[in-house]
PDB file of C-alpha atoms in Angstrom:
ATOM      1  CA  UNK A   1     101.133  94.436  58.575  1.00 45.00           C
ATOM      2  CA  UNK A   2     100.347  95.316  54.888  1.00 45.00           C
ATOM      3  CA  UNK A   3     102.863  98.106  55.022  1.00 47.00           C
ATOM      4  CA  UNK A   4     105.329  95.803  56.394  1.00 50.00           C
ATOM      5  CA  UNK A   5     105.258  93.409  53.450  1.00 52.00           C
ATOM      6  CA  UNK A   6     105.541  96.276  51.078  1.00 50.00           C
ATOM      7  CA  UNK A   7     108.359  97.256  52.829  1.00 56.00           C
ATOM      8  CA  UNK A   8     109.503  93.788  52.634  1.00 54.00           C
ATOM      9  CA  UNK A   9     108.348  93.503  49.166  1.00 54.00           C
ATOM     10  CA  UNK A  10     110.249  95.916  47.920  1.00 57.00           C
ATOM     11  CA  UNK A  11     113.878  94.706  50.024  1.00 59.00           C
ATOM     12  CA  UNK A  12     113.235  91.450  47.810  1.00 59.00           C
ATOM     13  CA  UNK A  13     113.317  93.134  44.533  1.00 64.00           C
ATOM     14  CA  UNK A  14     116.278  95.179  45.579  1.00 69.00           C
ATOM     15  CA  UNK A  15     118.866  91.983  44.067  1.00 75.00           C
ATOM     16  CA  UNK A  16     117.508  92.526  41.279  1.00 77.00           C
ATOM     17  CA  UNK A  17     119.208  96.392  40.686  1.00 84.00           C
ATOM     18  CA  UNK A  18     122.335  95.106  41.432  1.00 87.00           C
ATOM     19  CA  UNK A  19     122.379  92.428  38.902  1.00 91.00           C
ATOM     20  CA  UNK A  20     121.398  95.496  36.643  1.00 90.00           C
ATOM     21  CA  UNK A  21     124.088  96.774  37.381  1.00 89.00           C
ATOM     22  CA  UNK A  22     126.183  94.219  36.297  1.00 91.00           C
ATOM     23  CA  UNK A  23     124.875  93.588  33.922  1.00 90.00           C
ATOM     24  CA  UNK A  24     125.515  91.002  31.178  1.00 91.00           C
ATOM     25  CA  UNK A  25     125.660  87.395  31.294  1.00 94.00           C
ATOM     26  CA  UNK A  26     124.736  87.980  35.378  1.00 95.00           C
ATOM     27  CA  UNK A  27     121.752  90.056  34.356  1.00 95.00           C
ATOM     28  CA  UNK A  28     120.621  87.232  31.584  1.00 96.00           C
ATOM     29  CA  UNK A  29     120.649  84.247  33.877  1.00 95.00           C
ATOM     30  CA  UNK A  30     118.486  86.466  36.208  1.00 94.00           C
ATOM     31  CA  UNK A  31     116.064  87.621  33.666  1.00 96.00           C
ATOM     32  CA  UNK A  32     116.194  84.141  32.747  1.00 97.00           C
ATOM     33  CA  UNK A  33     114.703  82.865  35.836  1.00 95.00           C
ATOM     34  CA  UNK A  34     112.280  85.574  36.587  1.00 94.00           C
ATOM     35  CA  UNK A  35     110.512  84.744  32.961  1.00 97.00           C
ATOM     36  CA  UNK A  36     110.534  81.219  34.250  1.00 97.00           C
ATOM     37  CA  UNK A  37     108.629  82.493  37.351  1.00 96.00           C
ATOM     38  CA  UNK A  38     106.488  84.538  35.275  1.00 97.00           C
ATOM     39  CA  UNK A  39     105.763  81.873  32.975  1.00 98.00           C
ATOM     40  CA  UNK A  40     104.717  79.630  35.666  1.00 97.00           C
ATOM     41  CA  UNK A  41     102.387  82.124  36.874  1.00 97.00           C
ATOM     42  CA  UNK A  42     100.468  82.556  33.793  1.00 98.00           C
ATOM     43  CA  UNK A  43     100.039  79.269  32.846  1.00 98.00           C
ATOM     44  CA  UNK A  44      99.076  78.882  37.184  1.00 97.00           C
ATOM     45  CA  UNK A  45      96.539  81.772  36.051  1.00 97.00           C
ATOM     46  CA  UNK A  46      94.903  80.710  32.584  1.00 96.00           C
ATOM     47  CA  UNK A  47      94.345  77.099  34.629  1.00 95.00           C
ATOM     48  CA  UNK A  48      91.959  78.845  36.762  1.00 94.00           C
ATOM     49  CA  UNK A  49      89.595  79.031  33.959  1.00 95.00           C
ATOM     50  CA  UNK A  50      90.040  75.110  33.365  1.00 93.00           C
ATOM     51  CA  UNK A  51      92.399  75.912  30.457  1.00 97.00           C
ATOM     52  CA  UNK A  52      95.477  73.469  29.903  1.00 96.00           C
ATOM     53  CA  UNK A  53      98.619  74.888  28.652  1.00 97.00           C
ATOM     54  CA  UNK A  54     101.479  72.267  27.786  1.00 97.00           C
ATOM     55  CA  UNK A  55     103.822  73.844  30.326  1.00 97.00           C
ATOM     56  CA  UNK A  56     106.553  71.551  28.898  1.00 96.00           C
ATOM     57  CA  UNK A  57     106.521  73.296  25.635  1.00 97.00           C
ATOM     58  CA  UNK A  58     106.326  76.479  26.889  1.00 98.00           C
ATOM     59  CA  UNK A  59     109.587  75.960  29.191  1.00 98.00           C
ATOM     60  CA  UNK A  60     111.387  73.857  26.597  1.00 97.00           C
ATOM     61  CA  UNK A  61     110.791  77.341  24.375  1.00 98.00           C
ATOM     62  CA  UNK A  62     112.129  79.348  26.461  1.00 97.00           C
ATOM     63  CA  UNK A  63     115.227  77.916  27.333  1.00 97.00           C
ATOM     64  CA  UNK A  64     115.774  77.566  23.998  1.00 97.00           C
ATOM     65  CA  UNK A  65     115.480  81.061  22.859  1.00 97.00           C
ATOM     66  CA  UNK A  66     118.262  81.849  25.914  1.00 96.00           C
ATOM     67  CA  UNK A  67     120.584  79.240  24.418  1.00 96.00           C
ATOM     68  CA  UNK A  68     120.293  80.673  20.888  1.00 96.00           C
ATOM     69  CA  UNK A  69     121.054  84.059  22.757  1.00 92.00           C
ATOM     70  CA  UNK A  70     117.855  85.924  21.786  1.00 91.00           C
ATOM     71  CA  UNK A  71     118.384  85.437  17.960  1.00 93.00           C
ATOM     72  CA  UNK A  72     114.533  86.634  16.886  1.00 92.00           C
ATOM     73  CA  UNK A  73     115.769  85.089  13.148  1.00 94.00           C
ATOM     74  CA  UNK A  74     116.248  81.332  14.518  1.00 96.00           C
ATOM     75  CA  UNK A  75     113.920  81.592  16.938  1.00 96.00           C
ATOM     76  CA  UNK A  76     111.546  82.388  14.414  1.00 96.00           C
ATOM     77  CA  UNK A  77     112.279  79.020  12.577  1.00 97.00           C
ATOM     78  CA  UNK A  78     112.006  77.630  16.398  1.00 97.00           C
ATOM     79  CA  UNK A  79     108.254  78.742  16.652  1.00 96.00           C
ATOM     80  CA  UNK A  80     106.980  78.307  13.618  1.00 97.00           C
ATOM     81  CA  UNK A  81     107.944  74.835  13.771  1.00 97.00           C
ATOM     82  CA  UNK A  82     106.625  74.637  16.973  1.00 97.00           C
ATOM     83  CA  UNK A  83     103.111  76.139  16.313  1.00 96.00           C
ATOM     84  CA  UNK A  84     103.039  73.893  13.285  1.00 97.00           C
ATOM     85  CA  UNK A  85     103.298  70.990  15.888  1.00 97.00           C
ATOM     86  CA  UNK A  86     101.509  71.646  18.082  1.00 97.00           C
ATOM     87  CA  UNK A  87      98.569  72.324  16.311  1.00 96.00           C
ATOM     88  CA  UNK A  88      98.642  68.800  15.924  1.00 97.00           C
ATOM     89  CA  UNK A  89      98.383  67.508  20.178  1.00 96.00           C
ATOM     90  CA  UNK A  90      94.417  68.291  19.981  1.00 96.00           C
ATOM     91  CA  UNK A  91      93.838  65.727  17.380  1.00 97.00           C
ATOM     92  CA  UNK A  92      95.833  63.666  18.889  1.00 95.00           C
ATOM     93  CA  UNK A  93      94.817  64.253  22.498  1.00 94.00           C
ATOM     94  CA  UNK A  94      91.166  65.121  22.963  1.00 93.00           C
ATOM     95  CA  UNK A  95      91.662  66.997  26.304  1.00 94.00           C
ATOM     96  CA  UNK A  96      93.735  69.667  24.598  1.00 96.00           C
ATOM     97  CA  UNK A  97      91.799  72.559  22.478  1.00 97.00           C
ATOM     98  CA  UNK A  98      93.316  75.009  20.185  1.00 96.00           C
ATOM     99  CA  UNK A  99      93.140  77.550  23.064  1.00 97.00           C
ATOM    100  CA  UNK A 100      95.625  75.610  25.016  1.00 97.00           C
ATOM    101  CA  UNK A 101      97.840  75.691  22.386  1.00 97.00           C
ATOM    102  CA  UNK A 102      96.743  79.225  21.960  1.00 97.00           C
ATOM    103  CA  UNK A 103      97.818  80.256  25.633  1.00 98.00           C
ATOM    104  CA  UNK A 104     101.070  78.296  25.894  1.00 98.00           C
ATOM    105  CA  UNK A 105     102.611  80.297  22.982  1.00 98.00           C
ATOM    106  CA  UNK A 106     100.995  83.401  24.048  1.00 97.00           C
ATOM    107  CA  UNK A 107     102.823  82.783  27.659  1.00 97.00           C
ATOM    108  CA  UNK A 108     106.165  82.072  26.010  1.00 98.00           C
ATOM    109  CA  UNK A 109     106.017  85.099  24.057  1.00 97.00           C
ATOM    110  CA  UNK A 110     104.649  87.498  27.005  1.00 98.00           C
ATOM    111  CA  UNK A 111     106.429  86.029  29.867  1.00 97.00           C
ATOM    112  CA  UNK A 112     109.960  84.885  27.525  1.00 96.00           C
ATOM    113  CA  UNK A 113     110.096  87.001  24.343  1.00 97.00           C
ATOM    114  CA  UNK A 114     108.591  90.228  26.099  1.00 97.00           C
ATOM    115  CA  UNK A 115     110.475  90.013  29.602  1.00 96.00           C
ATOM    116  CA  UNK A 116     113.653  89.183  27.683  1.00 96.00           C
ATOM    117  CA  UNK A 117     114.179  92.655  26.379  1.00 97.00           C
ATOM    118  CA  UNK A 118     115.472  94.213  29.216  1.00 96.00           C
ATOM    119  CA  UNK A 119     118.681  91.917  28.414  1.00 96.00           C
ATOM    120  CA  UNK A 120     118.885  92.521  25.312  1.00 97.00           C
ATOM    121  CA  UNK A 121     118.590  96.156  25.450  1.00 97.00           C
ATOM    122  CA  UNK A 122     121.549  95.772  27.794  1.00 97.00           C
ATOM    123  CA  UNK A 123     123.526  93.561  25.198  1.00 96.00           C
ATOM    124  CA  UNK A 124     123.048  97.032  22.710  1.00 97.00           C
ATOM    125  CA  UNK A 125     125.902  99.399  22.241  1.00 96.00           C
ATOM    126  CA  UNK A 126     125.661 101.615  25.529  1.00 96.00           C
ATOM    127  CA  UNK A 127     123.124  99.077  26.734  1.00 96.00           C
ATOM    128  CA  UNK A 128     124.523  99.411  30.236  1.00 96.00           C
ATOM    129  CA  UNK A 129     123.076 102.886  30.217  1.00 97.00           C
ATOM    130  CA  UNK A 130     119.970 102.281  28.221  1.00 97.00           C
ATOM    131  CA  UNK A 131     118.643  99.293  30.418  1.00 97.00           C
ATOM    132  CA  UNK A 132     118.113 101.982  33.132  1.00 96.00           C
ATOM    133  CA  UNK A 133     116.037 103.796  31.121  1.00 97.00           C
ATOM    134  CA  UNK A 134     112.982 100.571  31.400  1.00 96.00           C
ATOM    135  CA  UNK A 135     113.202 101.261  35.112  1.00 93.00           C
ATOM    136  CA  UNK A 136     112.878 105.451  35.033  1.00 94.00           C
ATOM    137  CA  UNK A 137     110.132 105.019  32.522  1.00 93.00           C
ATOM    138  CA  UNK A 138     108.416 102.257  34.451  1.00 91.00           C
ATOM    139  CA  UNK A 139     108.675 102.538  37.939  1.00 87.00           C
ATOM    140  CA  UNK A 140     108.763 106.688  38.407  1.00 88.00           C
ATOM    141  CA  UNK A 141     105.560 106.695  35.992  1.00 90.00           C
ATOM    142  CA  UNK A 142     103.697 104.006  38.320  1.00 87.00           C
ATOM    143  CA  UNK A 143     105.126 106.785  41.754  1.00 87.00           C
ATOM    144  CA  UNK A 144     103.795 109.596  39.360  1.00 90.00           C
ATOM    145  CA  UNK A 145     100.436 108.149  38.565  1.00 89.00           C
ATOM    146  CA  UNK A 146      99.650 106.853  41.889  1.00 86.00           C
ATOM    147  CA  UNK A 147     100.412 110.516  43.757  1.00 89.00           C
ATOM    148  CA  UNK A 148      98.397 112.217  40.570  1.00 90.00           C
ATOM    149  CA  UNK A 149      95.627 110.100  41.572  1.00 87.00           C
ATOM    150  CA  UNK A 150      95.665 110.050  45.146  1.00 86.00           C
ATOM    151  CA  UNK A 151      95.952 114.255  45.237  1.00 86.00           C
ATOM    152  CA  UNK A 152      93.517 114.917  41.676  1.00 88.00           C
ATOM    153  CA  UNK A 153      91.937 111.659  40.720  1.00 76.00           C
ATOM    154  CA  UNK A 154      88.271 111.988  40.157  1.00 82.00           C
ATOM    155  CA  UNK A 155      87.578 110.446  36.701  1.00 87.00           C
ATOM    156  CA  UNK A 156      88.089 106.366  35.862  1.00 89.00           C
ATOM    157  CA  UNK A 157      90.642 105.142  33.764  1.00 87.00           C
ATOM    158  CA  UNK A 158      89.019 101.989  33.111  1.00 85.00           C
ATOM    159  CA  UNK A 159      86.523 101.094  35.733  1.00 83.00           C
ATOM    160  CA  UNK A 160      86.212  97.155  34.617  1.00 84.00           C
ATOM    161  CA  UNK A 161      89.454  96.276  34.551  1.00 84.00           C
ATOM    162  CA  UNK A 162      91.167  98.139  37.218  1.00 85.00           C
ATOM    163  CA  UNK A 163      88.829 100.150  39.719  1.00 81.00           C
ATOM    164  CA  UNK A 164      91.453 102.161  41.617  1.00 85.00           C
ATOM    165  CA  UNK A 165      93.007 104.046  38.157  1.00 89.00           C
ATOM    166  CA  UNK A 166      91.961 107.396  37.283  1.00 90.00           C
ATOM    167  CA  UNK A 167      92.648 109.675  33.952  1.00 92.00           C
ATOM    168  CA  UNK A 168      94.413 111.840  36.491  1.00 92.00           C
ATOM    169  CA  UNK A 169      96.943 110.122  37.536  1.00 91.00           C
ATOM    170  CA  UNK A 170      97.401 108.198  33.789  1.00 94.00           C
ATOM    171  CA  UNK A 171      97.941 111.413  33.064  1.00 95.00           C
ATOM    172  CA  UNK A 172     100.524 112.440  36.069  1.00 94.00           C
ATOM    173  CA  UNK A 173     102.629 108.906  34.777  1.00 94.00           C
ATOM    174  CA  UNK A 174     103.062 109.733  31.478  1.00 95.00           C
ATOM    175  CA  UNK A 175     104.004 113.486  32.341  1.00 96.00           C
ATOM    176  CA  UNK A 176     106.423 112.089  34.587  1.00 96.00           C
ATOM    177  CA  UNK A 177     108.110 109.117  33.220  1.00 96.00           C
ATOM    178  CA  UNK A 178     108.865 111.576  30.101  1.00 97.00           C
ATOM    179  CA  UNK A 179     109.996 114.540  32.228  1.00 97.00           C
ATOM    180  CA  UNK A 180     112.531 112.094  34.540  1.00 96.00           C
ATOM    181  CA  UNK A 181     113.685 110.024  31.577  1.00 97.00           C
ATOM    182  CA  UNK A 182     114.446 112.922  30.013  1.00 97.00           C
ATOM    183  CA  UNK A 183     116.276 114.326  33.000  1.00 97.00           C
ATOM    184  CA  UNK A 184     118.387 110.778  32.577  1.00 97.00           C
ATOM    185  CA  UNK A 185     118.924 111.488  29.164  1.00 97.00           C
ATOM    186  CA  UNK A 186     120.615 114.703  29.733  1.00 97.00           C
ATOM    187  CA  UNK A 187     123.018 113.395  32.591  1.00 97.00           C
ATOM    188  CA  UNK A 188     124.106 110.318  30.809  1.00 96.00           C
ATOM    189  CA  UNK A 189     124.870 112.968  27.387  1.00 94.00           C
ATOM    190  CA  UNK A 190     127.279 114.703  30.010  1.00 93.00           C
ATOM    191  CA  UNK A 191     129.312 110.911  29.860  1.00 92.00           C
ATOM    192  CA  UNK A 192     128.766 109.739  26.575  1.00 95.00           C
ATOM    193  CA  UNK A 193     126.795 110.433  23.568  1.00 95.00           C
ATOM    194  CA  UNK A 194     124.144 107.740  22.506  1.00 96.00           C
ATOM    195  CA  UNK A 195     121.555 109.476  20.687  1.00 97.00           C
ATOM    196  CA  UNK A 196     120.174 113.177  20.705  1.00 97.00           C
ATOM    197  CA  UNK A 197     118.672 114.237  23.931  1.00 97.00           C
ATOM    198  CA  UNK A 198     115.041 114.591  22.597  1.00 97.00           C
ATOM    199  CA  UNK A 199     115.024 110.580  22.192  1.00 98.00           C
ATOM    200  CA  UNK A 200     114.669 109.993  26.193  1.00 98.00           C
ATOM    201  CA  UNK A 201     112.049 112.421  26.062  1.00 98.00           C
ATOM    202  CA  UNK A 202     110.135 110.662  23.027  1.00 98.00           C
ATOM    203  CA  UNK A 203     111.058 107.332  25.203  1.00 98.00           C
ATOM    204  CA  UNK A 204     109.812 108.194  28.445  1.00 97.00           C
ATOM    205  CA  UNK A 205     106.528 109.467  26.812  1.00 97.00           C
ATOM    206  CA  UNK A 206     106.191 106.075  25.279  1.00 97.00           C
ATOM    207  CA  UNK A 207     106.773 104.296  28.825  1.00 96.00           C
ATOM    208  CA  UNK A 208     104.556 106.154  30.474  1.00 95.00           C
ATOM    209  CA  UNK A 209     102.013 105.203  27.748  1.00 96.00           C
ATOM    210  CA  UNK A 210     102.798 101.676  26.988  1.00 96.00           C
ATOM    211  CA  UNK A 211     104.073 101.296  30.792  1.00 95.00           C
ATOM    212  CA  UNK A 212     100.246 101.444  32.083  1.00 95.00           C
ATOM    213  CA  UNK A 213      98.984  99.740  29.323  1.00 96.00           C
ATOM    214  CA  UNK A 214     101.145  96.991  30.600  1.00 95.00           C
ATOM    215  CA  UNK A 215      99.759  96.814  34.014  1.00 94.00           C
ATOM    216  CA  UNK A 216      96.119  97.335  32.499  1.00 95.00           C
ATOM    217  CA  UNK A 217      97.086  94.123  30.608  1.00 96.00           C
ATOM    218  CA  UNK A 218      98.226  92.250  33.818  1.00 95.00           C
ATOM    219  CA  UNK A 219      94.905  93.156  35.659  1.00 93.00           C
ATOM    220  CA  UNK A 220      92.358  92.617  32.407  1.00 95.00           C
ATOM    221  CA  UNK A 221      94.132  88.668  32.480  1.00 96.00           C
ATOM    222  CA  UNK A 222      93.485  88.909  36.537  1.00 95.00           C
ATOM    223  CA  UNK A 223      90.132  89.481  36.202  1.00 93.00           C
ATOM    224  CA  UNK A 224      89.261  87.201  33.854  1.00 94.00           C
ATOM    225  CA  UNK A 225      90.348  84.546  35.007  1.00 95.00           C
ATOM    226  CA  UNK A 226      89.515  85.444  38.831  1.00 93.00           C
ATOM    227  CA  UNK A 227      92.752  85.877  40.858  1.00 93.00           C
ATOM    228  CA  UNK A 228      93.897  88.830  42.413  1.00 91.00           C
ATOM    229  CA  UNK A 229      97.605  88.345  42.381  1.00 92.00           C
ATOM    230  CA  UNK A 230      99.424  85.939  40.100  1.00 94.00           C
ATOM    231  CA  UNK A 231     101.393  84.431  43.358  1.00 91.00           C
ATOM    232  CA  UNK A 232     102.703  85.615  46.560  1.00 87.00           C
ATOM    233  CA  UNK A 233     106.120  85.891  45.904  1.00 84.00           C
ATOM    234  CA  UNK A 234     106.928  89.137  47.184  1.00 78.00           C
ATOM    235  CA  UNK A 235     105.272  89.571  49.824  1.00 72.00           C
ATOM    236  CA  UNK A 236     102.602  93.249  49.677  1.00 69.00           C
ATOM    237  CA  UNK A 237     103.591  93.244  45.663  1.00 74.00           C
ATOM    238  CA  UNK A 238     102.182  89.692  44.461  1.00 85.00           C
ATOM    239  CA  UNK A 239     103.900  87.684  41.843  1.00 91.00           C
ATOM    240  CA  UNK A 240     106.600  88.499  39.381  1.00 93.00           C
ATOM    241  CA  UNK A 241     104.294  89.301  36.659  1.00 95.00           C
ATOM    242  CA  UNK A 242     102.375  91.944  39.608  1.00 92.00           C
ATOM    243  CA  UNK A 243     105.935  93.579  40.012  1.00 89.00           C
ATOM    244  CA  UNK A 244     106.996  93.435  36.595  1.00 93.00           C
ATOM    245  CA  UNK A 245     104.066  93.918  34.011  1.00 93.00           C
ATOM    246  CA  UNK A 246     104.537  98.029  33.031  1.00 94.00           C
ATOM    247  CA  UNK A 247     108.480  96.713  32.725  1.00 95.00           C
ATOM    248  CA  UNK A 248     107.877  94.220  30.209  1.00 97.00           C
ATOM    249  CA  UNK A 249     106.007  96.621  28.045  1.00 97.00           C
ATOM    250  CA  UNK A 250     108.206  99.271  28.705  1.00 97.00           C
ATOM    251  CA  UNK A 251     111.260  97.139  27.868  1.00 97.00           C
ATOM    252  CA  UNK A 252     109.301  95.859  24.643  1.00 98.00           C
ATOM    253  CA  UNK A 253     108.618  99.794  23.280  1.00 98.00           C
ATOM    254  CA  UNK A 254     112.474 100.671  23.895  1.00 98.00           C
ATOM    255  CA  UNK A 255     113.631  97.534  21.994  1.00 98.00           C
ATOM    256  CA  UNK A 256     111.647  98.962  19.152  1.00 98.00           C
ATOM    257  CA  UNK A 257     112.309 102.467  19.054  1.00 98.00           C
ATOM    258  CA  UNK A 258     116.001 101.712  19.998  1.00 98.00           C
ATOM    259  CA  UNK A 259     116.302  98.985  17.075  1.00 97.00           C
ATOM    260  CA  UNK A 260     114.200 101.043  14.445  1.00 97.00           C
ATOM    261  CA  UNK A 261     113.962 104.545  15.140  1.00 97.00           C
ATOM    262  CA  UNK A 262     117.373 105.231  16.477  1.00 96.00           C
ATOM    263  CA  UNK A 263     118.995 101.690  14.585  1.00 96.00           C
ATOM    264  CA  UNK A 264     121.740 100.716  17.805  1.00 91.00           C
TER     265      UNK A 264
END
């Protein structure tokens, strides 16, 4: 039965490759309700600890930062206002703390700022062949590390915050993600030339680093706060932010290197 839901699972996320593919404003109204979705499970998951996020603010954010079409300059404006407001409900309302304020910008920026790269990476020059490159660095490193481990895994990743890693197959991900990004890379440079072939190998190394550290992120705020998945929305995988959490760090890393290093 667990298989089956995998199986299952995994049919459910299938839409969303297609609305990779096309891409644009199709792909941003879709990103646009999965961070909704993820945003609603955080703020589900930090409650579990008896902390009270103003959901409101947190939603009102992020449809805001869609409707200024991901300018980081206004939105800047946006949240600093908004921090400078907020800091302000506590006073005001006793059953609020800092750390509710704390966790409902946090949750913005993780589940809205963070998961909103991988349409913005598409709205880049090329972007409809640079998106891809979140999904080859995220998704082959997680089939890389979990065969590493399963065939050499002997030695804990990180024990405490997720039991079933091993150094192995951390290791097997980040050899992987680089060596099939890189593979990408030199297809796509038959097509069309975006940036020397070395950069997908640079990138995929950075995936497979920043990819895990992702998921290790999305199990360290499991475990604190005692759930095991965020929801059950696809069924065998969890929530949105189970499926999704080495993509929004791997989307995050290529922003960066794609907007500073390489400057498209």
């Amino acid at each position: 039965m667990k298989s089956n839901n995998r199986y299952l699972g995994a049919v459910m996320i299938a839409p969303f490759i297609i609305f990779v593919f096309l891409g644009g404003i199709y792909l941003k109204g879709f990103v646009f309700a999965l961070s909704i979705i993820a945003l609603w499970e955080f703020y589900n998951a930090v409650k579990e600890k008896n902390f009270k996020p103003v959901k409101s603010a947190g939603y009102i954010l992020l449809i805001i930062y869609y409707l200024l079409n991901h300018n980081f300059e206004l939105m800047m404006y946006v949240l600093v206002a908004t921090v400078f407001l907020m800091l302000i409900i506590p006073v005001i309302n006793l059953k609020y703390t800092f750390i509710d304020i704390s966790l409902t910008l946090l949750g913005f920026i993780y589940c809205g700022i963070l998961f909103g790269f991988i349409y913005v990476i598409n709205a880049k020059p090329a972007g409809e062949f640079l998106v891809w490159i979140i999904f080859i660095g995220s998704w082959l490193s997680d089939t890389a590390a979990f065969y590493s481990g399963k065939l050499f895994g002997k030695h804990k990743l990180s024990p405490k915050v997720s039991p079933k890693k091993t150094i192995e197959g951390s290791i097997g991900g980040l050899i992987g993600a680089t060596i099939f990004t890189g593979i990408y890379g030199i297809i796509v440079q038959r097509y069309i030339n975006i940036m020397p072939i070395y950069n997908y190998f640079i990138i995929g190394a950075l995936c497979g680093i920043f990819g895990q550290l992702g998921d290790l992120v999305a199990s360290s705020i499991k475990r604190n706060v005692g759930i095991k998945d965020y929801s059950n929305l696809i069924p065998g995988h969890g929530g949105i932010l189970d499926r999704f959490d080495s993509i929004i760090f791997s989307a995050t890393v290529i922003f960066y290197y794609l907007t500073f290093i390489i400057k498209i």
